[in-house]
Structures are given as C-alpha cells and as structure tokens.
XYZ file of C-alpha atoms in Angstrom:
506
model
C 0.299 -1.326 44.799
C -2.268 -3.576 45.507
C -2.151 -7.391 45.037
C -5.278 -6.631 41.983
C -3.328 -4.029 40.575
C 0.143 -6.122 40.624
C -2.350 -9.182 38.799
C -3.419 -6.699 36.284
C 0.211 -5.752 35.163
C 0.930 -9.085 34.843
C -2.231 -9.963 32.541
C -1.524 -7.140 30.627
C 2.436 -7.955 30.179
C 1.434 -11.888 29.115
C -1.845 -10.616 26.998
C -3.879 -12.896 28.883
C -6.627 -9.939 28.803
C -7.757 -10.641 25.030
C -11.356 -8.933 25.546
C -11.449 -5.472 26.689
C -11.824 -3.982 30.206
C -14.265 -1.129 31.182
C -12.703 2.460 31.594
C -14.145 5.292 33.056
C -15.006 7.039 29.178
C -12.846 4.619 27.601
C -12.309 1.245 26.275
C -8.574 -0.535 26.804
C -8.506 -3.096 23.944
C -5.812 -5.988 24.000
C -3.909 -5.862 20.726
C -1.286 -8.648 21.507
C -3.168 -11.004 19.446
C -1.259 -14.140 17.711
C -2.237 -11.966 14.462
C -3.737 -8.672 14.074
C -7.190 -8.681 12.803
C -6.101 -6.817 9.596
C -3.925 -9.664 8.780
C -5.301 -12.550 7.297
C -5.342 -15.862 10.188
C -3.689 -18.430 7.282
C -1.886 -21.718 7.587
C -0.201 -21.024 4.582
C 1.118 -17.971 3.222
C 2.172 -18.854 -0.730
C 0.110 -20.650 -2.526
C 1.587 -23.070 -5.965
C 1.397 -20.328 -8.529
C 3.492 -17.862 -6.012
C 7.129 -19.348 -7.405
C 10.422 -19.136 -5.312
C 9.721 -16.293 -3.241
C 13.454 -15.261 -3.093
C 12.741 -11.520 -2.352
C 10.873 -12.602 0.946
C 13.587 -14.749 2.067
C 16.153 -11.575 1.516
C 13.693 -9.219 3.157
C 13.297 -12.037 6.314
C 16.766 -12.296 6.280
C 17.179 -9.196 8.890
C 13.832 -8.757 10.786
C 14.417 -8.400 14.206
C 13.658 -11.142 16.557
C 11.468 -11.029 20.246
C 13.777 -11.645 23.112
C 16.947 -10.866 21.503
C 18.777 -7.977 22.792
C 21.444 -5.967 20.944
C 24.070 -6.452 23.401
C 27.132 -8.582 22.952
C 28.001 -11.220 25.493
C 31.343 -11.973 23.316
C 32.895 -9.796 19.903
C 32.928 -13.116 17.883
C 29.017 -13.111 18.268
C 28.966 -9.272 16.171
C 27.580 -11.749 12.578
C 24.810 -13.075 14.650
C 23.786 -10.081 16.445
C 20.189 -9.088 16.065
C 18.105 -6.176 16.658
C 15.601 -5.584 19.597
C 12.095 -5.520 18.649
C 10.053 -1.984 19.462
C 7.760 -2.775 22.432
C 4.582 -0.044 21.543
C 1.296 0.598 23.230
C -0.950 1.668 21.089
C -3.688 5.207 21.531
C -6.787 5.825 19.768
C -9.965 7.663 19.536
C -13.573 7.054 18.806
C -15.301 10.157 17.503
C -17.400 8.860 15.288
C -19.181 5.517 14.005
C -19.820 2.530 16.300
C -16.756 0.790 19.190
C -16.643 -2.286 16.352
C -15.035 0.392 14.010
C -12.948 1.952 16.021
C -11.719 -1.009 17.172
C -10.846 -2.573 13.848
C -8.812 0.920 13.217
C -6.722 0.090 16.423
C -5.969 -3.650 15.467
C -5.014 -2.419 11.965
C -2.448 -0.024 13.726
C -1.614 -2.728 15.413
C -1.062 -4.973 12.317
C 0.899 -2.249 10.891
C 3.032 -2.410 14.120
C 3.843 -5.625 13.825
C 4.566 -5.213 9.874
C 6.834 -2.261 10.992
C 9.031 -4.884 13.290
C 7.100 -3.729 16.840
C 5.888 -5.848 19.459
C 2.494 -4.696 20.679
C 1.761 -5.024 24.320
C -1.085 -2.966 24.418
C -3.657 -0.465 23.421
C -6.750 1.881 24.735
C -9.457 3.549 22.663
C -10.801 6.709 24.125
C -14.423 8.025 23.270
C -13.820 12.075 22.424
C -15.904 14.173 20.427
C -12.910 15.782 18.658
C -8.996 15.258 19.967
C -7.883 17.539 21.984
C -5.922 20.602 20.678
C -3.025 20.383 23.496
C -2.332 16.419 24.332
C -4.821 14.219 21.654
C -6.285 12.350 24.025
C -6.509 14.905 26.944
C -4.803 15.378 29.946
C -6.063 12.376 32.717
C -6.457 10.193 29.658
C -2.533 10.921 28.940
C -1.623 10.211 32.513
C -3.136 6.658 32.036
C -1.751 5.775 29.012
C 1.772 6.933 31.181
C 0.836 4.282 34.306
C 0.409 1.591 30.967
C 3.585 2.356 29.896
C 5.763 2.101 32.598
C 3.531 -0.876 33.924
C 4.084 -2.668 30.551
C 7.657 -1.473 29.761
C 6.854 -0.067 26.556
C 9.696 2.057 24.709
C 6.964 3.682 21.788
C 3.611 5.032 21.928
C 1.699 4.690 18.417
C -1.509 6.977 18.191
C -3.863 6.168 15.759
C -4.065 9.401 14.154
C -2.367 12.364 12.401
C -0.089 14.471 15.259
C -0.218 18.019 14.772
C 4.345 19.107 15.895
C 2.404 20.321 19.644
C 0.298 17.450 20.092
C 3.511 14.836 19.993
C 5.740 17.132 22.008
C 2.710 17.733 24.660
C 2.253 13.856 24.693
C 6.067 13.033 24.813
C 6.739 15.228 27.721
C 4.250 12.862 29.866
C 4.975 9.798 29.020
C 8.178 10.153 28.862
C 8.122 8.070 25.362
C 8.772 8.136 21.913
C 5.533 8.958 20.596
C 4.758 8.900 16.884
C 1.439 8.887 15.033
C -0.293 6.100 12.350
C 1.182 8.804 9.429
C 5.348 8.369 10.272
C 4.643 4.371 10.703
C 2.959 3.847 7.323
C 5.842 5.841 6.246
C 8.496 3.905 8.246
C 7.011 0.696 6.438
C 7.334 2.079 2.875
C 10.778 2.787 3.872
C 11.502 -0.477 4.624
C 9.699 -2.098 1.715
C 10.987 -0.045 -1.159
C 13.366 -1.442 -3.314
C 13.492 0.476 -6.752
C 14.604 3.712 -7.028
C 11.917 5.630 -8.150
C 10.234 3.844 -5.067
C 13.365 4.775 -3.011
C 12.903 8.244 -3.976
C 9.128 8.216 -3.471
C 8.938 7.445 0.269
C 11.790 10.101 0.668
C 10.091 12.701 -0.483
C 7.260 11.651 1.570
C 9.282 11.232 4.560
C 10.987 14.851 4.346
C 7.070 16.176 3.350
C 6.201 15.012 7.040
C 9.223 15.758 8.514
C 9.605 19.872 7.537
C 6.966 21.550 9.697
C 8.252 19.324 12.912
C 11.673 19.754 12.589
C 12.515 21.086 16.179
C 15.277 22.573 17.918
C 17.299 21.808 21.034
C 18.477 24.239 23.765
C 22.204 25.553 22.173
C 21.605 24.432 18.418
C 18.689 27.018 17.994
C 21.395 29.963 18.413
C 22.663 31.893 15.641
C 25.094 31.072 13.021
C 28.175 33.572 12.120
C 31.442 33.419 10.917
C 34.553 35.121 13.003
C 33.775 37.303 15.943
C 30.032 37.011 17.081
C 28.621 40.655 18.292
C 28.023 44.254 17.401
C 30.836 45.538 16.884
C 34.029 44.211 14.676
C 31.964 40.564 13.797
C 33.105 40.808 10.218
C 31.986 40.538 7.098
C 29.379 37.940 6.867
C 28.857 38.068 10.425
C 26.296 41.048 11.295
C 22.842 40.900 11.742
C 20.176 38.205 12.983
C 22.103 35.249 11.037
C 20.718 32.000 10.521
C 19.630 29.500 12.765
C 20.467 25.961 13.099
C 16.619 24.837 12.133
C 16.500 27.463 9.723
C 19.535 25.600 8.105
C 18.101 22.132 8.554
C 14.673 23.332 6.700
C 16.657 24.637 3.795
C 18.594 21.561 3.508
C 15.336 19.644 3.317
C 13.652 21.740 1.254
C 16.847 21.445 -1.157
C 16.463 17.592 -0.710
C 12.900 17.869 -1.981
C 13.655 19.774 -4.839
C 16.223 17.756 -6.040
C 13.793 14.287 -5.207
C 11.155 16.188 -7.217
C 13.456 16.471 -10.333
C 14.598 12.600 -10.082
C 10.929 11.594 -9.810
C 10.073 13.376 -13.222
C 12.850 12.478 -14.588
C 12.214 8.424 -13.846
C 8.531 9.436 -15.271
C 8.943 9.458 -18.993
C 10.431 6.023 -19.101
C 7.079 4.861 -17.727
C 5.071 6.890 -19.860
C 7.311 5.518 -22.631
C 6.053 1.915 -21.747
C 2.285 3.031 -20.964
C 2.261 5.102 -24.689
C 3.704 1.641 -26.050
C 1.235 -0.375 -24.912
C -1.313 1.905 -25.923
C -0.052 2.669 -29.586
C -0.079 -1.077 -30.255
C -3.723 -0.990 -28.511
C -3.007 -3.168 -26.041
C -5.614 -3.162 -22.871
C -4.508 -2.429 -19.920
C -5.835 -4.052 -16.611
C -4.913 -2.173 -13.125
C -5.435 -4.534 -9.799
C -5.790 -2.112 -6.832
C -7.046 -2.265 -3.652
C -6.673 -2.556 -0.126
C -3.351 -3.694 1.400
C -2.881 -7.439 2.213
C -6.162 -8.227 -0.294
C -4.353 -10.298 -2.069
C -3.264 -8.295 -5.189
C 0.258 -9.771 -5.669
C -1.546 -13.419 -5.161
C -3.682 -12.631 -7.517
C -1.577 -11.861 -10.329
C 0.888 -14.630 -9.706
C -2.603 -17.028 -10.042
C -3.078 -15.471 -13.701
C 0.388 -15.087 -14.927
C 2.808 -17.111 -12.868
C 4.359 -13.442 -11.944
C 6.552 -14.873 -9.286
C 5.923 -11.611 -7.537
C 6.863 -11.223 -2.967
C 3.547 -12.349 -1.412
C 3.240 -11.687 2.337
C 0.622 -11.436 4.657
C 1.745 -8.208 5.822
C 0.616 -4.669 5.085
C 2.462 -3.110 2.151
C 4.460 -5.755 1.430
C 4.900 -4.615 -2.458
C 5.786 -1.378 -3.182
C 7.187 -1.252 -7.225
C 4.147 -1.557 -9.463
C 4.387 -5.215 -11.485
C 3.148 -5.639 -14.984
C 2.863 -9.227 -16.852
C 1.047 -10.120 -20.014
C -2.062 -11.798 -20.445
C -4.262 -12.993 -23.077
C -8.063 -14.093 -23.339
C -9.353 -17.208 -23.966
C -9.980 -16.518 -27.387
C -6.581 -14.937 -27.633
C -7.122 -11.400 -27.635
C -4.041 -9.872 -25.369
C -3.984 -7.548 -22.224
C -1.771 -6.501 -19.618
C -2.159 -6.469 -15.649
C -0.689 -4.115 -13.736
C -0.444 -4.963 -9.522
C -0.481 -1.636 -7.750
C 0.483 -0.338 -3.939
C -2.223 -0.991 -1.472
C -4.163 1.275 0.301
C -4.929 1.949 3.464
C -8.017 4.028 5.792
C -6.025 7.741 6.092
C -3.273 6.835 3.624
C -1.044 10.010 3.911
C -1.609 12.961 1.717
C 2.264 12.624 0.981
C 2.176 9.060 0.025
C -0.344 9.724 -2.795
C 1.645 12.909 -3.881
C 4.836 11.093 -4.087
C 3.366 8.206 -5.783
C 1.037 9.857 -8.380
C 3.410 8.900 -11.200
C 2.926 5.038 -9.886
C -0.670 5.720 -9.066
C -0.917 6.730 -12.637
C -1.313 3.190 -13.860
C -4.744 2.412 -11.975
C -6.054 6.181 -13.630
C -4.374 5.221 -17.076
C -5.682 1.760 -17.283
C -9.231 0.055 -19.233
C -10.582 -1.766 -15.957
C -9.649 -2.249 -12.531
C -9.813 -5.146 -10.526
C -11.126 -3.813 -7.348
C -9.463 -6.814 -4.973
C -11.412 -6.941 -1.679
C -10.570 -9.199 1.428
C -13.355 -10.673 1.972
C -12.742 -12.524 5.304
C -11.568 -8.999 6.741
C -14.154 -7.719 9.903
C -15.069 -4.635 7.865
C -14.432 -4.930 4.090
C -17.133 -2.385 3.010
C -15.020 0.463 5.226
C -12.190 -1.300 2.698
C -14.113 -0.329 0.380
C -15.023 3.211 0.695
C -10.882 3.738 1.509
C -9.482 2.428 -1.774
C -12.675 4.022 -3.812
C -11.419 7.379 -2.161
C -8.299 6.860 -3.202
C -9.355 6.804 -6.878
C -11.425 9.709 -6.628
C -7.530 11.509 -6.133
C -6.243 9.913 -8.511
C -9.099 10.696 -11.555
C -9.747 7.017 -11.394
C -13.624 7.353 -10.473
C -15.029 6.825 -13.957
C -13.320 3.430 -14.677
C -15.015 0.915 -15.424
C -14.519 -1.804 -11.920
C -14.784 -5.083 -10.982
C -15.103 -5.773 -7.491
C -13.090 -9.232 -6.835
C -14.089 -10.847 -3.605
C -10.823 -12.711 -2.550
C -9.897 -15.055 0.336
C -13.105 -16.646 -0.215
C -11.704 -19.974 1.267
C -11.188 -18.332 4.680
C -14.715 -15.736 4.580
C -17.893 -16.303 5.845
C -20.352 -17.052 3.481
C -23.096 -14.440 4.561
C -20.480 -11.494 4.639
C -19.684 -12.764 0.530
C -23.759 -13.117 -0.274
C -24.322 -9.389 1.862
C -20.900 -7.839 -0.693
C -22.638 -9.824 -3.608
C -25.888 -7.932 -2.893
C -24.185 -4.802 -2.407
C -21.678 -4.715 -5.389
C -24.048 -5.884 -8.831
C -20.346 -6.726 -10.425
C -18.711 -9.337 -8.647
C -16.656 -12.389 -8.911
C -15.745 -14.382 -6.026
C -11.921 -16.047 -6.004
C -9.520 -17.278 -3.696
C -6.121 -16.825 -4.793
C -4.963 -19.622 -2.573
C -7.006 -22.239 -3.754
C -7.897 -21.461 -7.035
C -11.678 -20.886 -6.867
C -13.292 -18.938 -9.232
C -10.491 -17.739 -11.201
C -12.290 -19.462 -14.340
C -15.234 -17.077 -13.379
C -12.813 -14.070 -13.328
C -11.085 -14.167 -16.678
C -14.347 -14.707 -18.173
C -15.284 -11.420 -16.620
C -12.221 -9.639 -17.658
C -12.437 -10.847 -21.188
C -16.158 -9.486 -21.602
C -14.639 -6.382 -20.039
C -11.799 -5.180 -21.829
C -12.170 -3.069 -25.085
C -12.087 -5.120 -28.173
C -11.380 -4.480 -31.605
C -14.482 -3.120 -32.986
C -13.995 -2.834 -36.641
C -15.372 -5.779 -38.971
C -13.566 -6.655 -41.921
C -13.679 -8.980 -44.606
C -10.575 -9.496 -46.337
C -9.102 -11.514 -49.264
C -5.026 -11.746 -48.281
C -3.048 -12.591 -50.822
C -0.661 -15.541 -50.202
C 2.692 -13.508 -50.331
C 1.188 -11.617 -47.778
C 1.706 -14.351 -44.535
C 2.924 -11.534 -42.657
C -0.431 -9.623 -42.587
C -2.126 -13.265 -41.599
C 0.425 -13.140 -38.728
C -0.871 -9.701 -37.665
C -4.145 -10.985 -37.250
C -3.112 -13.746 -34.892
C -1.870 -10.927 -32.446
C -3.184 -9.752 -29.854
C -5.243 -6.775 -31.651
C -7.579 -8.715 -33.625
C -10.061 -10.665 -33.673
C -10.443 -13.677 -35.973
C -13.809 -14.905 -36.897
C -13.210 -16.761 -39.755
C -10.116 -18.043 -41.903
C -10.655 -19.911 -45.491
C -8.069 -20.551 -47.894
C -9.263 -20.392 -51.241
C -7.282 -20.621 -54.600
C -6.538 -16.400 -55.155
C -6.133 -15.784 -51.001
C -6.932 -16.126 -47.934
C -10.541 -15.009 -47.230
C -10.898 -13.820 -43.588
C -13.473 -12.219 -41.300
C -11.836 -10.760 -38.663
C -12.453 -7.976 -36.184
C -9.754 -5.482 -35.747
C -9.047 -2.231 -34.147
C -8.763 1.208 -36.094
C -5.168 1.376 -36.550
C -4.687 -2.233 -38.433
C -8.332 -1.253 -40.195
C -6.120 1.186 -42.188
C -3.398 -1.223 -42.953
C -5.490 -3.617 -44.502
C -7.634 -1.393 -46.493
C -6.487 -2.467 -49.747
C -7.808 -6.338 -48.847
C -10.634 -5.109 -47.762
C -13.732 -6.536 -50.133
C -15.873 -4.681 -51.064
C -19.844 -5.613 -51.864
C-alpha cells in the first residue's frame, strides 16, 4: 500500500474528509459529521415548557458509549459494563433526482444510525439507473465498499434501501459483514423506543412481517424432522414421508406469532375507539399533530399544554400517541393528539401495524402539519408525510402547515414554504415565536357550535348555565333579568335539543 493510500485510511478513520471525493461513477460522501444533517444542529435540546424529562433520562440511562468495549478487565466491574457501539458504513444509490437529494437520503440513514446506537465511519453513493438484481450496488462497486470496510474496521454495512432475502446474502458473502437495509433499522429503532404495549406489540408484528420471507437456513438445520427411526422402512408412525423442515417450523412459529399479535392489537383497539367515540359524543374537536420525525411534534405540544411529553433530537424518539386538552381563547375546548413521525420509505409494515394509532390523524378535525423548517430539504418532508396520509384516508383533512424551528431556519427557505403552502404559521417551539399566531389559527379552524339560540333559563336551572360554560358552546351574551337568565349562545346540535324548551320563540 502506498504512502497516499495509507493517508487516505487514516482521513477516512478520523473523518477528516467532510466533503466528498470523486469516484469513478460514484460519489463517497463523509457521514461522520458532529450531527447528521437530519438532526437538528441545537445548543439546547428542551426548551421551559418541556418539564422533567424523566423518560429521557431512563432511556439515556443504557445507550452505549464510543470507546468502551464489552470486555471485563475485573468481575467487580460487571454494574458498570457497557456496550460497544456498532461501527457501520453506510451504501446508497442515486437513480433518480439531483446528488443534493440523494445525499440528504444518506445523511438521514446516517442520522438514523446514530439514533439506532451506531457509529458511522463512512458512506458512498453510487449513480445506477435501477439496483442491481444480484448484489444492489453491482459487483466492482461491492468490492469497494469491501476495501472501505476492512480499511475502516467497520462491523455493519447499512444500505439505504429495501433488500430483496438475495440481494443481502449476495452482499454479505463479499464483504464479509453484517449487512442490513434502511427497512430492519427503522424497525430496530421502534424496537427500542416502544414502551406501551400496544406499541410493544406493534413493532413486533412489524418485525416478524420483515422477517418471514428471509428466514434462512443453515447447512444441518434445513434437514428433515421425524420422530424414532429416520428411513423407509420401520420409521414409525409419525415418521414417514418428506417431514418438516427446520425453516418450515420456524415460519409456522412466526406466522403463529403474528396471528396471535394480530388478535392483541384488535383487542387493545376498542379501548381507543372507546376514548375517540367519547370525545366525539360530547363533540369535542379533535386536533392531530403529524409530521415528519424530529419536526418538533412532541415540542410542540408541550409549548401548548405543558404535556411534559420525551423530547429528543433524535428520529422517532416518541412512539405512544399523546393526547392533552386544550381550549380556545374564547373558551371553546379541543383536544391535541401528538402522533409517530414519519419518515421518506417508512415501511409498508410500520403503517400496517400502526393503522389503529395512525387512526387518530384520519379520525381527527385538523392536522397540524409540523414541518422542520431549518431541515436541507423540507418540501421532500413534505411530500413523505402527505403520502403517508393518502394511506391512511387522511387526504381530505383540512391542514395547517406549521413551519417550526424557525429560530434556527433561514429566512428565504421560510418566505419560499410561505409562498408555496397559502396556510401557514411560522413557530419555534424553542423559543416561543409565533405560538400566539398558531392558536389563533387553530381556533378559526376547528368546528364550532353552529346552532344560535336564544334562551330564557330559569334560575333553578344553574346547571344548564353550567353547560353552556363548557367546552361545546358558545356564549354570546348572558343577562340576568327578574324571570331568568336571558342568553344568546351558540351551541352544537346535541345541547340544541336539550334546551329546546328555553328556547324563545319570536
């Protein structure tokens, strides 16, 4: 090796290569930024409104740490030990669009990498037309990622793309790697993230979805299964014929698994439909704050209702959907619902498995579309998450498009999202900035009561005045005169037929 090749190793090992380096048909980009580009570049992670945080300090209470190895110098040291950190290079390919968007794919891989616990040392982008159908990124292509993996000493090769079973084996057998593809890490994250159990149960499902058609077998376990003596003659009852093989018996076992997920999932679902048909009985309106991952969603709703809910500025760091109360200025009550983010190619499985939780976005009066605005592509954020409603029945609702981190984003990116999205408010959960501007917006948004009423309410009647300072009406007017009561209000259909007989008339 030569004494430029030896110098390139080592600039590659210590990231001092932070722009990217011709290849002959490809691009090697250095992903071993301080921060991925796909995660926000802040000082400060919580803001006032974001309480305690006592769920992040559990969850940071095991991530593994760079540098530390598993092994144990002395047995007393076992309560201390921590786990290695992943070292991953990281493969993608540009088929389509312009090197700027392909390369803000690979550095989101890489941010969900590091989210994941991995240590990125590295990563190429390869220009194909379409992947190839035996290795992804083709043979020589495959060799070079190979000489980058031994050269960096990199354990895990992430591809930026869906694997077909081949593909990964193909790709395994040259680099001599683990290899798995942007799908199983999005999956490995919910894993990690979940905490309830219909979340639990959710990413399972997912996870064995993926897993079934690349379940593969290993010299002496694909053999056949049979009871007694194995052959033609005198095997036994039970043992004749083909049997059963040892994958055959894992895929039934999974597919057993998923059944019995697929029960406890709609099982869990009537208890949240109980709560949804609750809220909408009373005629309560319901407010659903989706978007991308790492927006800013959970921020967001701690700003308008002191939530306390995990902020981190990591991909998917909340999982369990969150609901709080809120009311208008003028009183008139709603609720907000904080939603799993989305992500460019979120799996087919993941959207399956979490239709029930997905539910509350299609369910719900208005969405707060939450964009990062201070991300290097938010309109491609855009187009993900709206594609995401589109599965989920959620095109037709009406949608506010909240431009967040506005502290941090360049002002001509928020006046060119302005221009392209009519109905906009720009925020910054952070800081507080124009979260006046957004209640205002939800308030003129949200269904109101539409029936007008004017009533004379008896005195011995305080409860019906009570009703009226709920959350379903609207009061316009109150005067207390000698027989009642006299009030203009504005109510919705139900409590119109309750207060019929107050109702005057002429």
């Amino acid at each position: 090796m030569s004494a430029a090749d030896i110098q390139a190793v080592i600039d590659r090992i210590l990231a001092k290569d932070a722009g990217m380096t011709a290849h002959s048909g490809a691009r090697a980009v250095s992903t071993n930024l301080s921060k991925a580009q796909a995660i926000s570049a802040l000082e400060r992670e919580h803001g006032s409104y974001d309480g305690d945080q006592e769920d992040l300090q559990d969850r940071r209470a095991l991530r593994r740490v760079a540098g530390l190895s598993t092994e144990l110098e002395d047995v007393t040291e076992v309560e201390y030990r921590q786990l290695r950190l992943e070292r991953v290079v990281l493969a993608g390919l540009w088929t389509e669009g312009t090197l700027a968007d392909a390369e803000n794919s690979l550095r989101e891989l890489a941010a969900l990498a590091e989210t994941a616990g991995s240590e990125v040392l590295d990563g190429i982008v390869q220009r194909r037309m379409k992947p190839d159908p035996g290795t992804y990124l083709g043979s020589g292509k495959a060799q070079e990622l190979k000489d980058i993996v031994a050269a960096t000493g990199a354990d895990t090769v992430v591809v930026d793309g869906e694997l077909a079973p081949s593909q990964r084996r193909s790709l395994e057998d040259i680099v001599l790697v683990k290899v798995i593809d942007r799908t199983a890490l999005i999956l490995d994250i919910f894993a990690q993230h979940a905490k309830s159990r219909e979340g639990k149960a959710q990413v399972e499902l997912a996870q064995m979805e993926y897993l079934l058609p690349r379940l593969r077998g290993w010299g002496e376990s694909m053999s056949r299964q049979a009871g007694g003596r194995i052959g033609a003659a005198g095997g036994g009852i039970g043992a004749r014929g083909p049997g059963e093989t040892k994958i055959e018996l894992d895929r039934r076992r999974i597919r057993t698994r998923m059944a019995k997920l697929r029960r406890e999932i709609a099982a869990m679902k009537p208890a949240r439909d109980t709560k949804r048909a609750n809220r909408r009985r009373n005629s309560v309106p319901s407010v659903a704050i989706a978007g991308y991952t790492n927006a800013g969603k959970s921020s967001l709703l701690n700003r308008l209702t002191n939530a306390g809910a995990l902020v981190e500025n990591a991909l998917f760091a909340t999982l369990d959907p969150t609901v709080r109360k809120a009311e208008t200025a003028d009183g008139l009550g709603y609720t907000l619902a904080d939603t799993v983010g989305f992500v460019r190619s979120l799996p087919t499985q993941l959207v399956e498995a979490f239709r029930s939780t997905l539910e509350e976005v299609a369910d719900s009066d208005l969405i707060l579309h939450i964009v990062d605005a201070s991300h290097p592509d938010p309109e491609g954020q855009i187009a993900a998450v709206r594609q995401v409603f589109s599965e989920v029945d959620a095109r037709k609702i009406p949608e506010i498009i909240v431009l967040n981190k506005a502290d941090a984003a360049d002002p001509f990116v928020i006046e060119r999202l302005r221009q392209r999205e009519p109905r906009n408010v720009v925020v910054s959960a952070r800081t507080g900035q124009g979260i006046d501007e957004l209640l205002a917006a939800i308030s003129e948004a949200i269904p109101r009561p539409e029936v007008k009423l004017e009533l004379l309410i008896p005195y011995d009647r305080g409860d019906l005045i009570s009703k009226l300072h709920e959350s379903d009406a609207e009061i316009l007017a109150l005067d207390h005169g000698e027989s009642g009561t006299h009030a203009s209000v504005k109510v919705r259909a139900g409590l119109a037929a309750e207060l019929e007989p107050f109702v005057l008339h002429g």
